[in-house]
Tab-separated table of C-alpha atoms in Angstrom:
chain	number	residue	atom	x	y	z
Z	170	LYS	CA	-124.776	-14.484	59.593
Z	171	ALA	CA	-126.577	-11.336	61.299
Z	172	GLY	CA	-130.016	-12.131	62.855
Z	173	VAL	CA	-133.336	-10.473	62.504
Z	174	THR	CA	-133.246	-6.965	63.804
Z	175	GLN	CA	-136.147	-4.720	65.016
Z	176	THR	CA	-136.067	-1.115	65.932
Z	177	PRO	CA	-136.864	0.491	68.158
Z	178	ARG	CA	-136.686	-2.120	70.896
Z	179	TYR	CA	-139.224	0.241	73.470
Z	180	LEU	CA	-141.603	2.800	72.317
Z	181	ILE	CA	-144.088	4.622	74.271
Z	182	LYS	CA	-146.963	6.554	72.581
Z	183	THR	CA	-150.132	8.179	73.369
Z	184	ARG	CA	-153.609	7.010	72.190
Z	185	GLY	CA	-154.762	8.333	68.932
Z	186	GLN	CA	-150.933	8.721	67.597
Z	187	GLN	CA	-149.619	6.501	65.056
Z	188	VAL	CA	-146.567	4.593	65.211
Z	189	THR	CA	-144.004	2.795	62.606
Z	190	LEU	CA	-141.927	-0.334	63.394
Z	191	SER	CA	-138.984	-1.455	61.550
Z	192	CYS	CA	-137.678	-5.097	60.829
Z	193	SER	CA	-134.559	-5.943	58.848
Z	194	PRO	CA	-134.628	-9.819	57.880
Z	195	ILE	CA	-131.615	-11.833	57.683
Z	196	SER	CA	-129.542	-11.522	54.387
Z	197	GLY	CA	-131.193	-13.685	51.546
Z	198	HIS	CA	-134.556	-13.798	53.406
Z	199	ARG	CA	-137.197	-12.665	51.342
Z	200	SER	CA	-140.299	-12.982	53.441
Z	201	VAL	CA	-141.009	-11.140	56.631
Z	202	SER	CA	-144.067	-11.566	58.790
Z	203	TRP	CA	-145.160	-9.470	61.769
Z	204	TYR	CA	-146.756	-10.738	64.961
Z	205	GLN	CA	-148.382	-9.258	68.101
Z	206	GLN	CA	-147.904	-10.890	71.474
Z	207	THR	CA	-150.203	-9.793	74.280
Z	208	PRO	CA	-150.816	-11.447	77.717
Z	209	GLY	CA	-154.503	-11.942	77.066
Z	210	GLN	CA	-154.441	-13.170	73.173
Z	211	GLY	CA	-150.812	-14.741	73.034
Z	212	LEU	CA	-149.290	-14.436	69.887
Z	213	GLN	CA	-151.013	-13.312	66.926
Z	214	PHE	CA	-150.313	-13.216	63.183
Z	215	LEU	CA	-150.601	-10.033	61.502
Z	216	PHE	CA	-149.320	-10.009	58.213
Z	217	GLU	CA	-146.370	-11.481	55.785
Z	218	TYR	CA	-144.888	-9.637	52.812
Z	219	PHE	CA	-142.875	-11.340	50.251
Z	220	SER	CA	-141.106	-9.461	47.358
Z	221	GLU	CA	-142.724	-6.318	48.615
Z	222	THR	CA	-146.398	-7.481	48.331
Z	223	GLN	CA	-148.464	-8.690	51.114
Z	224	ARG	CA	-149.052	-12.301	50.687
Z	225	ASN	CA	-150.923	-13.334	53.912
Z	226	LYS	CA	-152.917	-11.585	56.132
Z	227	GLY	CA	-154.492	-12.354	59.673
Z	228	ASN	CA	-157.495	-10.719	61.291
Z	229	PHE	CA	-156.435	-7.550	62.484
Z	230	PRO	CA	-158.101	-4.034	61.563
Z	231	GLY	CA	-157.057	-1.964	58.718
Z	232	ARG	CA	-155.309	0.533	61.084
Z	233	PHE	CA	-152.589	-2.075	61.100
Z	234	SER	CA	-150.723	-1.959	57.827
Z	235	GLY	CA	-147.177	-2.723	56.387
Z	236	ARG	CA	-144.934	-2.667	53.281
Z	237	GLN	CA	-141.666	-4.084	52.287
Z	238	PHE	CA	-138.776	-2.658	50.505
Z	239	SER	CA	-136.996	-3.857	47.763
Z	240	ASN	CA	-133.972	-4.754	49.880
Z	241	SER	CA	-136.605	-6.895	52.024
Z	242	ARG	CA	-136.626	-4.595	55.058
Z	243	SER	CA	-140.420	-4.079	56.460
Z	244	GLU	CA	-142.074	-1.644	58.128
Z	245	MET	CA	-145.346	-2.086	60.185
Z	246	ASN	CA	-147.493	0.957	60.917
Z	247	VAL	CA	-150.234	1.285	63.451
Z	248	SER	CA	-152.597	4.193	63.167
Z	249	THR	CA	-154.712	6.023	65.798
Z	250	LEU	CA	-153.255	3.952	68.467
Z	251	GLU	CA	-155.434	2.066	71.114
Z	252	LEU	CA	-154.784	1.452	74.635
Z	253	GLY	CA	-155.206	-2.218	73.324
Z	254	ASP	CA	-152.520	-1.937	71.063
Z	255	SER	CA	-150.236	-2.142	73.683
Z	256	ALA	CA	-148.032	-5.295	73.039
Z	257	LEU	CA	-144.732	-7.087	72.244
Z	258	TYR	CA	-144.442	-6.779	68.305
Z	259	LEU	CA	-142.277	-9.535	66.698
Z	260	CYS	CA	-140.979	-9.706	63.205
Z	261	ALA	CA	-139.733	-13.066	61.645
Z	262	SER	CA	-138.047	-13.695	58.417
Z	263	SER	CA	-137.991	-16.863	56.238
Z	264	LEU	CA	-136.190	-17.987	52.840
Z	265	GLY	CA	-139.035	-17.673	50.810
Z	266	GLY	CA	-142.206	-20.010	51.194
Z	267	GLY	CA	-143.427	-17.675	53.791
Z	268	PRO	CA	-144.509	-18.505	57.363
Z	269	LEU	CA	-146.778	-21.263	56.686
Z	270	SER	CA	-144.356	-24.011	55.517
Z	271	TYR	CA	-140.877	-22.371	56.176
Z	272	GLU	CA	-138.919	-22.213	59.525
Z	273	GLN	CA	-138.923	-18.713	60.763
Z	274	TYR	CA	-136.253	-16.565	62.239
Z	275	PHE	CA	-137.536	-14.131	64.985
Z	276	GLY	CA	-136.300	-10.506	65.911
Z	277	PRO	CA	-136.169	-9.394	69.641
Z	278	GLY	CA	-139.265	-7.517	69.309
Z	279	THR	CA	-140.418	-4.024	69.700
Z	280	ARG	CA	-142.343	-3.596	72.960
Z	281	LEU	CA	-144.878	-0.761	72.444
Z	282	THR	CA	-146.834	0.959	75.209
Z	283	VAL	CA	-149.956	3.183	74.490
Z	284	THR	CA	-150.992	5.454	77.124
A	46	ILE	CA	-162.410	-19.451	64.069
A	47	LEU	CA	-159.490	-21.889	64.151
A	48	ASN	CA	-158.727	-22.883	67.679
A	49	VAL	CA	-155.055	-24.229	68.540
A	50	GLU	CA	-155.079	-25.828	71.834
A	51	GLN	CA	-151.790	-27.182	73.899
A	52	SER	CA	-152.083	-29.080	76.614
A	53	PRO	CA	-151.077	-29.128	79.671
A	54	GLN	CA	-150.804	-25.287	80.223
A	55	SER	CA	-147.604	-25.898	82.611
A	56	LEU	CA	-145.533	-28.768	83.503
A	57	HIS	CA	-142.661	-29.103	86.025
A	58	VAL	CA	-140.307	-32.193	85.743
A	59	GLN	CA	-137.080	-33.043	87.276
A	60	GLU	CA	-133.715	-33.109	85.392
A	61	GLY	CA	-133.574	-36.560	83.464
A	62	ASP	CA	-137.279	-36.840	83.011
A	63	SER	CA	-138.635	-37.521	79.439
A	64	THR	CA	-141.863	-35.259	78.696
A	65	ASN	CA	-144.258	-34.546	75.931
A	66	PHE	CA	-146.859	-31.936	75.364
A	67	THR	CA	-149.726	-31.978	72.921
A	68	CYS	CA	-150.895	-29.401	70.489
A	69	SER	CA	-154.604	-30.088	69.075
A	70	PHE	CA	-155.918	-28.251	65.966
A	71	PRO	CA	-158.975	-28.451	63.680
A	72	SER	CA	-157.982	-30.749	61.040
A	73	SER	CA	-159.745	-29.308	57.775
A	74	ASN	CA	-157.694	-26.966	55.418
A	75	PHE	CA	-154.646	-27.984	57.290
A	76	TYR	CA	-151.376	-26.448	55.683
A	77	ALA	CA	-148.420	-26.504	58.323
A	78	LEU	CA	-147.886	-27.219	61.979
A	79	HIS	CA	-144.934	-25.331	63.661
A	80	TRP	CA	-143.343	-25.689	66.800
A	81	TYR	CA	-141.312	-23.202	68.525
A	82	ARG	CA	-139.252	-22.711	71.784
A	83	TRP	CA	-139.545	-19.538	73.714
A	84	GLU	CA	-137.312	-18.728	76.328
A	85	THR	CA	-137.856	-15.715	78.816
A	86	ALA	CA	-136.299	-12.648	77.337
A	87	LYS	CA	-135.484	-14.085	74.007
A	88	SER	CA	-137.156	-14.716	70.531
A	89	PRO	CA	-139.052	-17.654	69.591
A	90	GLU	CA	-136.632	-20.417	67.989
A	91	ALA	CA	-138.058	-22.500	65.413
A	92	LEU	CA	-137.934	-26.393	66.205
A	93	PHE	CA	-139.986	-27.938	63.484
A	94	VAL	CA	-142.141	-27.480	60.583
A	95	MET	CA	-144.442	-30.534	59.490
A	96	THR	CA	-146.684	-30.444	56.774
A	97	LEU	CA	-147.396	-34.372	55.919
A	98	ASN	CA	-149.664	-36.536	58.007
A	99	GLY	CA	-147.392	-39.214	59.823
A	100	ASP	CA	-144.488	-36.705	59.657
A	101	GLU	CA	-141.741	-37.225	62.602
A	102	LYS	CA	-138.758	-35.044	63.333
A	103	LYS	CA	-135.993	-34.951	65.377
A	104	LYS	CA	-133.595	-32.358	66.535
A	105	GLY	CA	-131.288	-33.836	69.385
A	106	ARG	CA	-133.301	-34.777	72.296
A	107	ILE	CA	-136.604	-33.200	71.118
A	108	SER	CA	-138.784	-34.831	68.491
A	109	ALA	CA	-142.376	-34.094	67.137
A	110	THR	CA	-145.131	-36.316	65.418
A	111	LEU	CA	-148.058	-34.975	63.302
A	112	ASN	CA	-151.437	-36.653	62.725
A	113	THR	CA	-153.532	-34.050	60.592
A	114	LYS	CA	-156.268	-36.504	60.189
A	115	GLU	CA	-157.133	-36.262	63.903
A	116	GLY	CA	-155.690	-32.956	64.348
A	117	TYR	CA	-152.719	-33.161	66.825
A	118	SER	CA	-149.106	-32.970	67.424
A	119	TYR	CA	-146.819	-34.241	70.019
A	120	LEU	CA	-143.737	-32.740	71.024
A	121	TYR	CA	-141.397	-35.178	73.027
A	122	ILE	CA	-138.232	-33.890	74.997
A	123	LYS	CA	-136.079	-37.043	76.347
A	124	GLY	CA	-133.866	-36.703	79.240
A	125	SER	CA	-134.853	-32.931	80.079
A	126	GLN	CA	-132.179	-30.558	81.014
A	127	PRO	CA	-132.676	-27.198	82.828
A	128	GLU	CA	-131.811	-25.369	79.706
A	129	ASP	CA	-134.753	-27.102	78.233
A	130	SER	CA	-137.050	-24.604	80.460
A	131	ALA	CA	-138.940	-22.578	78.138
A	132	THR	CA	-142.493	-22.143	76.862
A	133	TYR	CA	-143.254	-24.277	73.769
A	134	LEU	CA	-145.563	-23.109	71.201
A	135	CYS	CA	-147.204	-24.727	68.473
A	136	ALA	CA	-148.728	-22.861	65.629
A	137	ARG	CA	-151.100	-24.185	62.661
A	138	GLY	CA	-150.943	-22.874	59.289
A	139	HIS	CA	-154.201	-22.690	57.422
A	140	ASN	CA	-154.632	-22.802	53.822
A	141	ASN	CA	-156.176	-19.504	53.534
A	142	ASN	CA	-153.024	-18.198	54.415
A	143	ASP	CA	-153.661	-17.643	58.251
A	144	MET	CA	-151.668	-19.056	61.206
A	145	ARG	CA	-152.889	-19.537	64.558
A	146	PHE	CA	-150.879	-19.836	67.646
A	147	GLY	CA	-151.749	-21.761	70.737
A	148	ALA	CA	-151.319	-20.561	74.125
A	149	GLY	CA	-148.090	-22.577	74.814
A	150	THR	CA	-147.058	-25.278	77.177
A	151	ARG	CA	-144.708	-23.608	80.056
A	152	LEU	CA	-141.946	-26.272	80.909
A	153	THR	CA	-139.575	-25.987	83.951
A	154	VAL	CA	-136.890	-28.394	84.528
A	155	LYS	CA	-135.807	-28.656	87.879
A	156	PRO	CA	-132.053	-29.632	88.480
């Protein structure tokens, strides 16, 4: 079974721009969660989507948004990029219960650099 | 603010040693506790998800326990091997649908 895939793997953007990251979950998984990993803050939960609906949300500003499509693929968008948004963005999928109570399978991540 | 704390921050052991780490978390509104192993240049790998007080889970040489009343979980590795070298993360699910990660324990196993 193919694992979680994320595209692109690396991205360089300029402050003020916007960016869209993509995540394809494991086949059959309906929950997709997004995480940000920075050296200073560690791994932080952004949000979780299930059946095209945002079900859980972490403590991030509204510049961070996402969506999920009917095939469970998910995109995350960050608008008006700031230097502090430079991070590794990970997505994870799980069967259905979401990140709180089910094992998650992580993708390789997208490394975003904002200059 | 929910703080998940892990100790020690790093650990160096010899091959064959057994070791354990601690994850401490606020006990109120607890939902679930996750353990992950994160090797350098790889994705985090789920080890355990525990929800009930007193839960004990085992996968090979690795096991974990959970005490939700006092707010801690232990991860044990028996007979450490060099391939166990990784950062071990715990994460606490809160019943307002948030999830908080600890900073991790970086384990190095020397041959």
